Each structure stands twice: as structure tokens, then as C-alpha cells.
PDB file of C-alpha atoms and ligand atoms in Angstrom:
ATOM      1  CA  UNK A  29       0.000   0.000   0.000  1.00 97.00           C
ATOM      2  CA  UNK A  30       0.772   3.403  -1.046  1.00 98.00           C
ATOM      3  CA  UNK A  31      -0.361   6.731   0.253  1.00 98.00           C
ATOM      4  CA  UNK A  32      -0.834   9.501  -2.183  1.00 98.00           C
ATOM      5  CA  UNK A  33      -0.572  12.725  -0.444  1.00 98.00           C
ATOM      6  CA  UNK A  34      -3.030  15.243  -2.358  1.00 98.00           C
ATOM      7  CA  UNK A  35      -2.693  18.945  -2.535  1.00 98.00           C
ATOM      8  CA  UNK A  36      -4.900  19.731   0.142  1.00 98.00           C
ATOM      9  CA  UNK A  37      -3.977  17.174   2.491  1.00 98.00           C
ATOM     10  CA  UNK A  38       0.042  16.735   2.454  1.00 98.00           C
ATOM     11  CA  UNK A  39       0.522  17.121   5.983  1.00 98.00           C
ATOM     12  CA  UNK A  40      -2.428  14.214   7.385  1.00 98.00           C
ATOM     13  CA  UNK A  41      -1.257  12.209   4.599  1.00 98.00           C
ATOM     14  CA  UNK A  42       1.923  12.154   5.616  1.00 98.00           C
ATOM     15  CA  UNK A  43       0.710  11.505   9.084  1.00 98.00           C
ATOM     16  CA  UNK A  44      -1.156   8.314   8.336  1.00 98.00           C
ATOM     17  CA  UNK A  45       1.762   6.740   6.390  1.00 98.00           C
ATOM     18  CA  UNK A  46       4.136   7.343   9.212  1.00 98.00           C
ATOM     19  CA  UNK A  47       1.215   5.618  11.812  1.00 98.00           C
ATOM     20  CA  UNK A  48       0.877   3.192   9.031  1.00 98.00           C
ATOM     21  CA  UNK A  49       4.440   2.706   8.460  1.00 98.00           C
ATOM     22  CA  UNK A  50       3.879   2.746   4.261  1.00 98.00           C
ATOM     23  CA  UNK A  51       5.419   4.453   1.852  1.00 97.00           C
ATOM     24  CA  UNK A  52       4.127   8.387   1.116  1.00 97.00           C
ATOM     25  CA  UNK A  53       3.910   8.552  -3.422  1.00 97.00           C
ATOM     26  CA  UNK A  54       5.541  11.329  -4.828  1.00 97.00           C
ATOM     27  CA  UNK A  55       3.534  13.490  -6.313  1.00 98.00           C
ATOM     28  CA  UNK A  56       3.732  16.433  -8.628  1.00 98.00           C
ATOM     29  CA  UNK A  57       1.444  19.225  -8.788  1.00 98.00           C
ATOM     30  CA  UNK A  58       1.185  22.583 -11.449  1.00 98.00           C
ATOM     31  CA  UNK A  59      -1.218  24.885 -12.224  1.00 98.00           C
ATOM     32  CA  UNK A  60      -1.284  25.806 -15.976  1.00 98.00           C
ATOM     33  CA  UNK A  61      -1.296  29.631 -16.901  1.00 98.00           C
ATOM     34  CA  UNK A  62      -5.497  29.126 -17.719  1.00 98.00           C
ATOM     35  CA  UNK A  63      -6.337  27.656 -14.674  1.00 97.00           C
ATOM     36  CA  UNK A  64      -6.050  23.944 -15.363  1.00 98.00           C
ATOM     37  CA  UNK A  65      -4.736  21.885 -13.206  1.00 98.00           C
ATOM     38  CA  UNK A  66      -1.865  18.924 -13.575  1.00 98.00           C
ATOM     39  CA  UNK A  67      -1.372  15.368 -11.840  1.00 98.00           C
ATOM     40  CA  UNK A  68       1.456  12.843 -11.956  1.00 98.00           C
ATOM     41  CA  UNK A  69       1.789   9.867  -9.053  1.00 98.00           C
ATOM     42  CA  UNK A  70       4.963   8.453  -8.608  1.00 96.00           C
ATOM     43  CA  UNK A  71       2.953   5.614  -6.919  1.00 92.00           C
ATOM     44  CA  UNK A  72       4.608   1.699  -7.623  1.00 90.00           C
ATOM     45  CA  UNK A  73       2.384  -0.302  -5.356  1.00 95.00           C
ATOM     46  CA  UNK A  74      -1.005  -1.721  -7.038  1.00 96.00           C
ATOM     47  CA  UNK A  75      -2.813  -0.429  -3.646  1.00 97.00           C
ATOM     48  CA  UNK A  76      -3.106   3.237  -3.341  1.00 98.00           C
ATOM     49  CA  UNK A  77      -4.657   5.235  -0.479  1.00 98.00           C
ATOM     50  CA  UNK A  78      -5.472   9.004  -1.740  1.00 98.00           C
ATOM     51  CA  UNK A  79      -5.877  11.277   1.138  1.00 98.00           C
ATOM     52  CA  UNK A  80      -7.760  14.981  -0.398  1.00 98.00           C
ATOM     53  CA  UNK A  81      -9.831  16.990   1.208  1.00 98.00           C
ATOM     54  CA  UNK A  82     -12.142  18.874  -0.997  1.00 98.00           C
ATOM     55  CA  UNK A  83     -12.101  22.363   0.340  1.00 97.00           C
ATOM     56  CA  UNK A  84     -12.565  24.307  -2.909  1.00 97.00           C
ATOM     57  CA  UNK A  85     -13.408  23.790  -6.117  1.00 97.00           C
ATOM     58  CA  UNK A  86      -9.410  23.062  -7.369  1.00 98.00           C
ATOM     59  CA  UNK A  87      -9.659  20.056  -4.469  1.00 98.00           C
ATOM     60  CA  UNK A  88     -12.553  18.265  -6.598  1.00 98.00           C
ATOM     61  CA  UNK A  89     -10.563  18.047 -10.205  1.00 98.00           C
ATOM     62  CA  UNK A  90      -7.163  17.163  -8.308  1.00 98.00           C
ATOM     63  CA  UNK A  91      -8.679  14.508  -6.812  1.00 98.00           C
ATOM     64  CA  UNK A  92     -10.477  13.519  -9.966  1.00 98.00           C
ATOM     65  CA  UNK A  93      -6.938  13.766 -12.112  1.00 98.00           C
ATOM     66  CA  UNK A  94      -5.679  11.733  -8.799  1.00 98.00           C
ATOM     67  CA  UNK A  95      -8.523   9.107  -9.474  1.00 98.00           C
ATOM     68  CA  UNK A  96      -7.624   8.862 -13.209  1.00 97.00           C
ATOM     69  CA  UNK A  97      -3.940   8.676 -13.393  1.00 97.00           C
ATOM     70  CA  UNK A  98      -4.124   5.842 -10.682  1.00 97.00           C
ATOM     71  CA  UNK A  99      -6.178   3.757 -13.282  1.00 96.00           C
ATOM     72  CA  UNK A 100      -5.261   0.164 -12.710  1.00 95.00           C
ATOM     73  CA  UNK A 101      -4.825   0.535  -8.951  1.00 97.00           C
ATOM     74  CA  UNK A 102      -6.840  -0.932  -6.188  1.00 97.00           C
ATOM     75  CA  UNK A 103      -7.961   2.979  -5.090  1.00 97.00           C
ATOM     76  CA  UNK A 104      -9.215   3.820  -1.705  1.00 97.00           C
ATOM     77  CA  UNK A 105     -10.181   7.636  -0.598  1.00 98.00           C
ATOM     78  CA  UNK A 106      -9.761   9.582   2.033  1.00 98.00           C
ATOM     79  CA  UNK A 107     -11.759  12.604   1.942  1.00 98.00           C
ATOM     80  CA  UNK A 108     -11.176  14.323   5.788  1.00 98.00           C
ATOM     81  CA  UNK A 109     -13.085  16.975   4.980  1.00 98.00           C
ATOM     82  CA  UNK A 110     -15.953  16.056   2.546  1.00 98.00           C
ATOM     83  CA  UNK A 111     -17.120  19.544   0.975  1.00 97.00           C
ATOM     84  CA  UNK A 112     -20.538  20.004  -0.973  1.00 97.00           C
ATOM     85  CA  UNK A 113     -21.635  17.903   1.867  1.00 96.00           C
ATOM     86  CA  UNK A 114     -24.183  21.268   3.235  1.00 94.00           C
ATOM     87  CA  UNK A 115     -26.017  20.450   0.252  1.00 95.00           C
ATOM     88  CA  UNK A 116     -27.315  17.809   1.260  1.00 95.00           C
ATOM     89  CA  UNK A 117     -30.947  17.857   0.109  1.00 96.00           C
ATOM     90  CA  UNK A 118     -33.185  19.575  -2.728  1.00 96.00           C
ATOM     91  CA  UNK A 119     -34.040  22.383  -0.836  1.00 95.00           C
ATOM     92  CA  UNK A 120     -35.604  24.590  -4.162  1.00 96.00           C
ATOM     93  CA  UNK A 121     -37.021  23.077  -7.114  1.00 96.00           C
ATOM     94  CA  UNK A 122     -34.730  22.461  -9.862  1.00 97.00           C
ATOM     95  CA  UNK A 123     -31.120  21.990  -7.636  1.00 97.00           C
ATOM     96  CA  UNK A 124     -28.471  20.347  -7.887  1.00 96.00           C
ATOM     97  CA  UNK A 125     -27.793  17.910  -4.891  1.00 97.00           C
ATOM     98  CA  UNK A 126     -24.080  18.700  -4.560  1.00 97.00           C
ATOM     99  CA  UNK A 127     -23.173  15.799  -2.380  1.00 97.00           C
ATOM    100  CA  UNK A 128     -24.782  13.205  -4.608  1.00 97.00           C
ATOM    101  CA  UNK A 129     -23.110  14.491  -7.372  1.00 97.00           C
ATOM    102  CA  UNK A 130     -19.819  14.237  -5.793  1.00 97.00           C
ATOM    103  CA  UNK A 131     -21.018  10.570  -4.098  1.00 97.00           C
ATOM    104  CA  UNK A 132     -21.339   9.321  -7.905  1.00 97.00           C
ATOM    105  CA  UNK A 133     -18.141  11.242  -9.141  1.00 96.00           C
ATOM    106  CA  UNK A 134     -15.646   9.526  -6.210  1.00 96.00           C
ATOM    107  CA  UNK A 135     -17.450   5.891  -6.263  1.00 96.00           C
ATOM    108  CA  UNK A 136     -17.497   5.487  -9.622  1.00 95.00           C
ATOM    109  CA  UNK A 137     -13.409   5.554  -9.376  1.00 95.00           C
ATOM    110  CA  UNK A 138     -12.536   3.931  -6.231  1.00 95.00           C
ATOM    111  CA  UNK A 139     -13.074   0.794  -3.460  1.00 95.00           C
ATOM    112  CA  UNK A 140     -13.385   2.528  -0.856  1.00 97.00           C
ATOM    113  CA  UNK A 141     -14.423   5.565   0.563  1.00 98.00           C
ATOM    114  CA  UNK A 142     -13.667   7.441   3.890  1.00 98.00           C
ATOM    115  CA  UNK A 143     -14.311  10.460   5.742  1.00 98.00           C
ATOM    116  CA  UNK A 144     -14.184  12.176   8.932  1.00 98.00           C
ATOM    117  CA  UNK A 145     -17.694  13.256  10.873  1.00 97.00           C
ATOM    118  CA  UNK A 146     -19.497  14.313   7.038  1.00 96.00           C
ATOM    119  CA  UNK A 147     -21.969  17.014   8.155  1.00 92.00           C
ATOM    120  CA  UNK A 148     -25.572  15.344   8.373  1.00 90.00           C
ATOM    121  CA  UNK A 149     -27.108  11.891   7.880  1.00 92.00           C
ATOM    122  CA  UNK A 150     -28.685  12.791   5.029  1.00 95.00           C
ATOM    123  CA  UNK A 151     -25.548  13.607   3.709  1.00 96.00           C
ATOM    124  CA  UNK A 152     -24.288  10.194   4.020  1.00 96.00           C
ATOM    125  CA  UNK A 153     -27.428   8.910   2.412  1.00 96.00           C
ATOM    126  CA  UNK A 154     -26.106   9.360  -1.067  1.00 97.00           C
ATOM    127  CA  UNK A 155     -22.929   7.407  -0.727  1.00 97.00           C
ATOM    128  CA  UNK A 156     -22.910   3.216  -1.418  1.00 96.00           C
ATOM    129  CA  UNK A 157     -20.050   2.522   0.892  1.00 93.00           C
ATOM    130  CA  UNK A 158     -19.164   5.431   2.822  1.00 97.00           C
ATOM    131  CA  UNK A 159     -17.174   4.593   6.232  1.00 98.00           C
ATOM    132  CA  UNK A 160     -17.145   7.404   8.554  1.00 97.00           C
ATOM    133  CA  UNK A 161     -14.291   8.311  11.244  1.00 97.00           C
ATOM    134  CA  UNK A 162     -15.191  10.060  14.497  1.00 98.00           C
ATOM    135  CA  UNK A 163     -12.840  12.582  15.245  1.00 98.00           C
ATOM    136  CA  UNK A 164     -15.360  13.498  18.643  1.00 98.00           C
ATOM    137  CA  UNK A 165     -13.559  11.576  20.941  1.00 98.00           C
ATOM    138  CA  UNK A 166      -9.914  13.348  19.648  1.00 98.00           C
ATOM    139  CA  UNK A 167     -11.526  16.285  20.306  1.00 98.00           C
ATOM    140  CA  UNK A 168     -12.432  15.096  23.530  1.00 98.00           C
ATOM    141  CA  UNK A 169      -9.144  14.337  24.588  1.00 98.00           C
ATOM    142  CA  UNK A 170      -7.279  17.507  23.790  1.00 97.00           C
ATOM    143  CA  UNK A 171      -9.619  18.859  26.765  1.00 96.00           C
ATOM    144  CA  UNK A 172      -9.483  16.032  29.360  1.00 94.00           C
ATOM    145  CA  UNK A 173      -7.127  18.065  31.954  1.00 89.00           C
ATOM    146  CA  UNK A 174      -9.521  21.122  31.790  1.00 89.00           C
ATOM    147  CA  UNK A 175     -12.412  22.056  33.659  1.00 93.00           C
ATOM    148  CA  UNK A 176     -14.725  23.061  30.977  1.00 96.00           C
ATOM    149  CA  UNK A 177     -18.475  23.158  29.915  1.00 96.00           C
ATOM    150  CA  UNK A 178     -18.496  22.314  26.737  1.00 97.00           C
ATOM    151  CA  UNK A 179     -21.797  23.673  24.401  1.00 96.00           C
ATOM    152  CA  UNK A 180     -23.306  22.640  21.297  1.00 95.00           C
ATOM    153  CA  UNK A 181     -24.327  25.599  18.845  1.00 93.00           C
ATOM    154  CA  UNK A 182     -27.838  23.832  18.141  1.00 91.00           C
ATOM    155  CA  UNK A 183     -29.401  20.719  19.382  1.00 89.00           C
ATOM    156  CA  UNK A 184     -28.699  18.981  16.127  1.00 88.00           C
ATOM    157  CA  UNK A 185     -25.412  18.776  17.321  1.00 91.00           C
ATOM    158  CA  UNK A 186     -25.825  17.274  20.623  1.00 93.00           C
ATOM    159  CA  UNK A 187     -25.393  13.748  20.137  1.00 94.00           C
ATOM    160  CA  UNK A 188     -21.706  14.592  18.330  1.00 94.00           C
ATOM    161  CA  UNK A 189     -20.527  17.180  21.650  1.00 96.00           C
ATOM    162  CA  UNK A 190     -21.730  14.120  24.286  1.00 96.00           C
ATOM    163  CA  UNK A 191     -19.293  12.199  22.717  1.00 97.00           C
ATOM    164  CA  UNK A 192     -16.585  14.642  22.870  1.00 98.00           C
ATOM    165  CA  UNK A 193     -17.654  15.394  26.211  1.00 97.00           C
ATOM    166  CA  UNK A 194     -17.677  12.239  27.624  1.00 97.00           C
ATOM    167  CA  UNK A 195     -14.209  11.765  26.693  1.00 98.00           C
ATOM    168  CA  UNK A 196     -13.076  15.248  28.205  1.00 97.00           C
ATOM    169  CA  UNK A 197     -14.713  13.895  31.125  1.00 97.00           C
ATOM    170  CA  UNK A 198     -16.970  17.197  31.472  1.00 97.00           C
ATOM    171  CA  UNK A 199     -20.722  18.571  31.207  1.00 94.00           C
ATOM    172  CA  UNK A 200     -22.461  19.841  28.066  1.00 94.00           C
ATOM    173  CA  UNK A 201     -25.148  21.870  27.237  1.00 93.00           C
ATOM    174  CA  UNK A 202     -26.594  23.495  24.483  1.00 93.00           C
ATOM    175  CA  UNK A 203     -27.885  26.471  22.415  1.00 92.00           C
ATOM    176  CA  UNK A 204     -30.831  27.377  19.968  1.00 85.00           C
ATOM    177  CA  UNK A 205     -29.557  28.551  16.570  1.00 82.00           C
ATOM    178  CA  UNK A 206     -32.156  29.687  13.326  1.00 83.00           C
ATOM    179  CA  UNK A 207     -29.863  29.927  10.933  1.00 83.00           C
ATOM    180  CA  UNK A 208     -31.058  33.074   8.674  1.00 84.00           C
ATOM    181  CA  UNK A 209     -28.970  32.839   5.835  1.00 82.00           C
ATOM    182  CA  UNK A 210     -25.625  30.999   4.928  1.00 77.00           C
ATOM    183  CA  UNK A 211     -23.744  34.183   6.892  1.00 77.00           C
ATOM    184  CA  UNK A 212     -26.162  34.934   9.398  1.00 81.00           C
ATOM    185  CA  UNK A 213     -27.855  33.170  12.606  1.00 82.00           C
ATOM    186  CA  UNK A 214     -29.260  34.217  15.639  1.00 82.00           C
ATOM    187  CA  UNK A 215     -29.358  32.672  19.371  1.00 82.00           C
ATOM    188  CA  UNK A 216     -32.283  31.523  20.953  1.00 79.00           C
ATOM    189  CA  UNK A 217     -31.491  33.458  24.636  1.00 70.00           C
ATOM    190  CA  UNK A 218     -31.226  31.177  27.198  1.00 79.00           C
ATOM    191  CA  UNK A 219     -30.139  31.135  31.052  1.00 79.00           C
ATOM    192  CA  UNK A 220     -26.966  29.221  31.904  1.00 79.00           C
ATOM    193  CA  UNK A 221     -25.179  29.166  35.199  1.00 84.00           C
ATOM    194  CA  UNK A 222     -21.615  29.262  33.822  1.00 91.00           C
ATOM    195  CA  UNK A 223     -20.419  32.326  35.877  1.00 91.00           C
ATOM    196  CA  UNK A 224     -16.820  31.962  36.163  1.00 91.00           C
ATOM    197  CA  UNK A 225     -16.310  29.105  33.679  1.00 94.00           C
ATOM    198  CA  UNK A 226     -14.689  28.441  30.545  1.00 96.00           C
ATOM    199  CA  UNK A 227     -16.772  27.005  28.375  1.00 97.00           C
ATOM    200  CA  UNK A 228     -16.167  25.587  24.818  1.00 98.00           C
ATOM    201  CA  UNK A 229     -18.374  25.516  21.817  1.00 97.00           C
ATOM    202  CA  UNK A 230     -18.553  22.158  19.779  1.00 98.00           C
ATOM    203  CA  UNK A 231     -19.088  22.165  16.388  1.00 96.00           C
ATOM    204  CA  UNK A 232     -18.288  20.214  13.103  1.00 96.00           C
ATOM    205  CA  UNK A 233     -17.219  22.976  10.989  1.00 97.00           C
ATOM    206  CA  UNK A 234     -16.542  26.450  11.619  1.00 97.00           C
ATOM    207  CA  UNK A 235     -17.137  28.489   7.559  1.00 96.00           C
ATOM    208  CA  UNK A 236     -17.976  32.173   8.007  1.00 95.00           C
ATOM    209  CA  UNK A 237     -17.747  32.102  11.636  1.00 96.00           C
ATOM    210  CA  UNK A 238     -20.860  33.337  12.477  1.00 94.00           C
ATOM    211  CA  UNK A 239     -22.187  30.257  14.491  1.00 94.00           C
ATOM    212  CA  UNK A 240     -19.466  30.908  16.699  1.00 96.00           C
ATOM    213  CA  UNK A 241     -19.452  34.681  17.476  1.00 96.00           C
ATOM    214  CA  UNK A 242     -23.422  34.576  17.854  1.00 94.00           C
ATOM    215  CA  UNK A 243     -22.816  31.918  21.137  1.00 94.00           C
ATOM    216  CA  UNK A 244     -19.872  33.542  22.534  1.00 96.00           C
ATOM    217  CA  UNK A 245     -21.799  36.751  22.819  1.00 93.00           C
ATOM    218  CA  UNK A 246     -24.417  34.958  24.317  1.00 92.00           C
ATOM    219  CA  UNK A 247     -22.458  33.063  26.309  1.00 94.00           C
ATOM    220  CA  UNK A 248     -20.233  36.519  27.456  1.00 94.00           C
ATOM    221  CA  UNK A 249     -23.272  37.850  28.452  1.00 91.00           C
ATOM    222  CA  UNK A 250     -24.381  34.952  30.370  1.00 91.00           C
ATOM    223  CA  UNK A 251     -21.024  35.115  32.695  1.00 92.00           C
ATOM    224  CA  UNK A 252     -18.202  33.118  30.978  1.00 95.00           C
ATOM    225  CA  UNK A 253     -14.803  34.199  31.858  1.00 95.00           C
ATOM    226  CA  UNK A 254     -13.121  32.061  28.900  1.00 97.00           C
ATOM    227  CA  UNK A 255     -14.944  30.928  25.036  1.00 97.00           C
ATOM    228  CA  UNK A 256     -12.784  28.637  23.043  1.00 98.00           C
ATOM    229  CA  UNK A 257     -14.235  26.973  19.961  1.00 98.00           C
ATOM    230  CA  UNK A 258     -13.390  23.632  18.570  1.00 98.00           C
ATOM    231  CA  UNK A 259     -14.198  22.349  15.408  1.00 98.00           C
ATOM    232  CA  UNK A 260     -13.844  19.064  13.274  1.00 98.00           C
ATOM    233  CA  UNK A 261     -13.614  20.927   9.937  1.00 98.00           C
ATOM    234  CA  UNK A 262     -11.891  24.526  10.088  1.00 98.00           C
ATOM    235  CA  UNK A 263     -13.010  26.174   6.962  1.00 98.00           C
ATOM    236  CA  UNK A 264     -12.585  29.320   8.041  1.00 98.00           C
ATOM    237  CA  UNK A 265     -13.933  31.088   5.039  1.00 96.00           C
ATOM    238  CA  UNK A 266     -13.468  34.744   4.424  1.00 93.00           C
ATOM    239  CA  UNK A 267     -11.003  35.873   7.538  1.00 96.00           C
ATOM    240  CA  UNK A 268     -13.231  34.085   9.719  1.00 97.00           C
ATOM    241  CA  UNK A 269     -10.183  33.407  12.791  1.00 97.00           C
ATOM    242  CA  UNK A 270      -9.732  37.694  11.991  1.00 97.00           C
ATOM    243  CA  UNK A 271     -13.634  37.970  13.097  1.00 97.00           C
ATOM    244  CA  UNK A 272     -13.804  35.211  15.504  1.00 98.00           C
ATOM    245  CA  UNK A 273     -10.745  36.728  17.655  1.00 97.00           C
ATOM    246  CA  UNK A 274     -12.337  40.477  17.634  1.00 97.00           C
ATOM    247  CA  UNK A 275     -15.508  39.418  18.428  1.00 95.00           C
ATOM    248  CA  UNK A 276     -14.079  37.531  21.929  1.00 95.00           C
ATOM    249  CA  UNK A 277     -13.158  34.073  21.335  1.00 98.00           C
ATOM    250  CA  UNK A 278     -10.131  33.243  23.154  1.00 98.00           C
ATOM    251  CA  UNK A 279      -8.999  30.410  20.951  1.00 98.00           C
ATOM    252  CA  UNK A 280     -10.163  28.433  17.741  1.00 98.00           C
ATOM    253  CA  UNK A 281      -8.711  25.177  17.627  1.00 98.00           C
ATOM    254  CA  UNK A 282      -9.546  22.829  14.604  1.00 98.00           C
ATOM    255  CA  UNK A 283      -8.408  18.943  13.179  1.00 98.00           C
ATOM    256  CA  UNK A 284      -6.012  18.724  10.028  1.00 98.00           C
ATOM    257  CA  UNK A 285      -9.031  17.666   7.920  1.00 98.00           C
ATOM    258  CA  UNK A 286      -8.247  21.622   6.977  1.00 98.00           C
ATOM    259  CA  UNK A 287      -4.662  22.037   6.682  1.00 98.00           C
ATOM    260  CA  UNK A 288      -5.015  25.254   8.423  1.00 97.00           C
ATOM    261  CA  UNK A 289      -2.881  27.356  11.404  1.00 96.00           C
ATOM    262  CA  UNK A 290      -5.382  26.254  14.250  1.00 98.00           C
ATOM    263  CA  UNK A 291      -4.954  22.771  13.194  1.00 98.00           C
ATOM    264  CA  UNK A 292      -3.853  21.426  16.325  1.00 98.00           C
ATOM    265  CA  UNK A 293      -5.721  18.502  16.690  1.00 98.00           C
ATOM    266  CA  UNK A 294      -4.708  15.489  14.106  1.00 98.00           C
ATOM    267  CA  UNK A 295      -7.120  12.586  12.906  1.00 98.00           C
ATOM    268  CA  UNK A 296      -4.090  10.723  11.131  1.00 98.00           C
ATOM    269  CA  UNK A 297      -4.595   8.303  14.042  1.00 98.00           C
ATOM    270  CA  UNK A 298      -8.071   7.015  13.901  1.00 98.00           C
ATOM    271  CA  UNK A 299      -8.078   7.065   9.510  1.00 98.00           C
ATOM    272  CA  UNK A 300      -4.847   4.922   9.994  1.00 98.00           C
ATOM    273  CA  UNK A 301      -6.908   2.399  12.287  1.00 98.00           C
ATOM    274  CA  UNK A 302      -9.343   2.050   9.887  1.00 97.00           C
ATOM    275  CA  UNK A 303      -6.490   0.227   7.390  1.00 96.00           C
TER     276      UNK A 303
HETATM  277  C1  R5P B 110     -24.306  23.810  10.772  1.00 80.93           C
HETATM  278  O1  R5P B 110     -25.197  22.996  10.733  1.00 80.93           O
HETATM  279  C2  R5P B 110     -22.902  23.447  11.115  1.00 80.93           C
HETATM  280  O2  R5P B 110     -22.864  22.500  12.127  1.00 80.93           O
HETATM  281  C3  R5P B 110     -22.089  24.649  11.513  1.00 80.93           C
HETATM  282  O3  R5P B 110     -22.655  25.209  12.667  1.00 80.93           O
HETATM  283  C4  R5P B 110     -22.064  25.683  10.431  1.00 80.93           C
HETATM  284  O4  R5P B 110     -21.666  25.087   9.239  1.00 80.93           O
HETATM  285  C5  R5P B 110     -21.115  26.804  10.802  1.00 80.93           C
HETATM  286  O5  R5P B 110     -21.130  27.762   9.803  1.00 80.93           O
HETATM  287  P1  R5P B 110     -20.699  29.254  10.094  1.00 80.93           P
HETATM  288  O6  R5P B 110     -19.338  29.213  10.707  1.00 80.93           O
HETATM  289  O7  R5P B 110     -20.710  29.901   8.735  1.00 80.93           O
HETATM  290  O8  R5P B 110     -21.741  29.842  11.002  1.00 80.93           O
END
């Protein structure tokens, strides 16, 4: 077995050939002057493991040029991050269903198909074989010597923080979010005795921010001394961490299924158990 780091994901797919103690493909990467992209794989085993996260647009025809030149190959996928995954239903007349599309595109190509906490059930739905990683109970770890609250934006994503929090060892709780728009919610007030406490807010993926600053002001105002926020997927869109650290949140922390600065916690661990 091979793994074959992709663009987006060089440093967990590194990590999960060290824990697996295989060989990491060379790879070689360009983007031509009009935009298109370029694969080779330097990959000499018949059994390949692509790791990609598909955080933009670019991530989706890598890994497609990925799932092409490795024609031949016994092809699994790692996909840490699944994007398109928030369109996960028809939700106007005449849509496209995003995550279906991309279910077809990836399992027309390959074995096997992984990814870490995809965002709803529905979601998962529209895959044949998907096998799912939890990266709650990492989460839960990186917290197990504080004394924390930890809070669920909605109550969607309850079941996901218990697990976390059971692991951290601490209590949970949970907000009321309407989301209005894709950049704007608001907080269902609600009265929490967390005077004095540092509480952290559990979600699966952190985009605009928004989630996130709309429950640490409510949870400021309610008497925290400390908001952190910890997320599976750190998106991060449009100078979210810029936003999120003005607007009071003493620390983002996120997995590398987002190569990104806060990535402090890593899932290389529990993919590489699943080989
Ligand atoms: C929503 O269902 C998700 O769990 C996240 O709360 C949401 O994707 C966060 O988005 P944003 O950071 O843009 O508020």
C-alpha cells in the first residue's frame, strides 16, 4: 500500500503513512497559466490510499486527475473533509444535490471511501459505501485536563458534543440557533449558570464564523470568563479566525481535515486504524 498525499492534504497524509508505516507517493502538482490543473503519481504499489480533502473547487478536479492517473490501482479515498456535503438535500425546485453528485463522481473511481464526521445523515445517504471516522472523541481528549463546559451551537449537534464530552470527562449543554442565511444566525437566549467558567463551543465545521461569534456573545453575556471553539472541519472562510478573535473568542482550535494554522488537533490516528 501506497499513500498519495493530495494537494490539500500533504501534511495528514503524511501523518497516516508514518502511523501506518507505508510508503508516502511522490507526487507532482502545477497549475497551468489558464487555470487547469496537472497530476502525476509516482505511486509503484497496485494499492493506493489518496488522502484529499475537498475544500474548494481546485480540491474536486485534483482529486479527480488523482482518481484517473491511478487507473489500474486498487484505489481507496480519504476525503477528511468532505465539501458540498451542506447540500445535502433539494431544498428549491430544480437543484443540484451537490453531495450526490460528488457521491457518484468519487465511487465510480474507487473501493473505498472514507471520511471524517461528514456534516448530516442525510448527507451520508447518497454514498454506497461510505465509512465514517469520528474525530469526537480526539476532540475530547485535547480537553481532558480542563475544567470546561463544553456547548453545542444547536441541538442537532448534541449527540456529536456528548461524545466529545464524555471523553473530556466534562458537562455539556446546548444552544438554539435559526440559521437566517448561509452568513447569518441568531441565538435563541437562554439562562446558563456558567459564571466563572470556561466554556467551549462544539461544532463540526466552523465556515464564516458566524455560528461561533453569535454563542460567545451569548455566552459573554451569560457570565463566561473564557470561550474557546473547537471544530472538526476549520473552513474558516473569508477571515473568519480575523472575526472570531475580535468578536471575543479566546482560541479556535480545529483537526487537520483543513490544513489550516489552528490545526492542532490530528485525525491521522483514527483514519490509519481504519487500514
Ligand atoms: C451547521 O449545521 C454546522 O454544524 C455549523 O454550525 C455551520 O456550518 C457553521 O457555519 P458558520 O461558521 O458559517 O456559522
Amino acid at each position: 500500500m501506497e499513500i498519495v498525499p493530495g494537494p490539500s492534504s500533504p501534511l495528514l497524509a503524511s501523518r497516516i503513512a508514518d502511523k501506518l508505516g507505508v510508503k508516502l507517493s511522490k507526487t507532482n502538482y502545477r497549475v497551468f497559466p489558464d487555470g487547469e490543473l496537472y497530476v502525476r503519481v509516482g505511486c509503484k504499489d497496485s494499492e493506493s490510499v489518496i488522502v484529499q480533502s475537498i475544500n474548494s473547487n481546485n480540491d474536486l478536479i485534483f482529486l479527480l486527475l488523482l482518481l484517473d492517473a491511478l487507473e489500474g490501482k486498487e484505489i481507496s479515498v480519504v476525503i477528511p473533509y468532505m465539501g458540498y456535503s451542506r447540500q445535502d438535500r433539494v431544498f428549491h425546485e430544480g437543484e443540484a444535490l451537490s453531495v450526490r453528485a460528488i457521491a457518484r463522481l468519487i465511487e465510480g473511481y474507487s473501493e473505498r471511501v472514507l471520511s471524517v464526521n461528514i456534516h448530516s445523515k442525510e448527507a451520508r445517504k447518497h454514498f454506497k459505501r461510505l465509512e465514517e471516522v469520528d474525530a469526537m472523541p480526539v476532540i475530547g481528549m485535547n480537553f481532558a485536563d480542563d475544567d470546561i463546559l463544553m456547548v453545542a451551537p444547536d441541538k442537532g449537534a448534541c449527540e456529536e458534543v456528548k461524545r466529545a464530552a464524555k471523553v473530556a470527562d466534562c458537562d455539556f449543554d446546548y444552544l438554539e440557533k435559526t440559521r437566517l442565511s448561509s452568513e447569518n444566525v441568531v441565538m435563541k437566549a437562554k439562562n446558563f449558570n456558567i459564571s466563572g467558567k470556561k466554556v467551549v463551543i462544539v461544532d463540526d465545521i466552523i465556515s464564516t464564523g458566524g455560528t461561533i461569534i453569535e454563542a460567545t456573545n451569548m455566552l459573554v453575556k451569560s457570565g463566561a470568563k473564557e470561550v474557546d471553539a473547537v471544530c472538526v472541519h476549520p473552513v474558516l472562510t473569508n477571515f473568519a479566525l480575523n472575526r472570531l478573535y475580535a468578536e471575543g473568542v479566546y482560541k479556535v482550535i480545529g483537526t487537520d481535515t483543513i490544513e489550516k494554522p489552528v490545526s492542532e488537533i490530528t485525525v491521522a490516528e483514527i483514519i490509519a486504524d481504519s487500514f
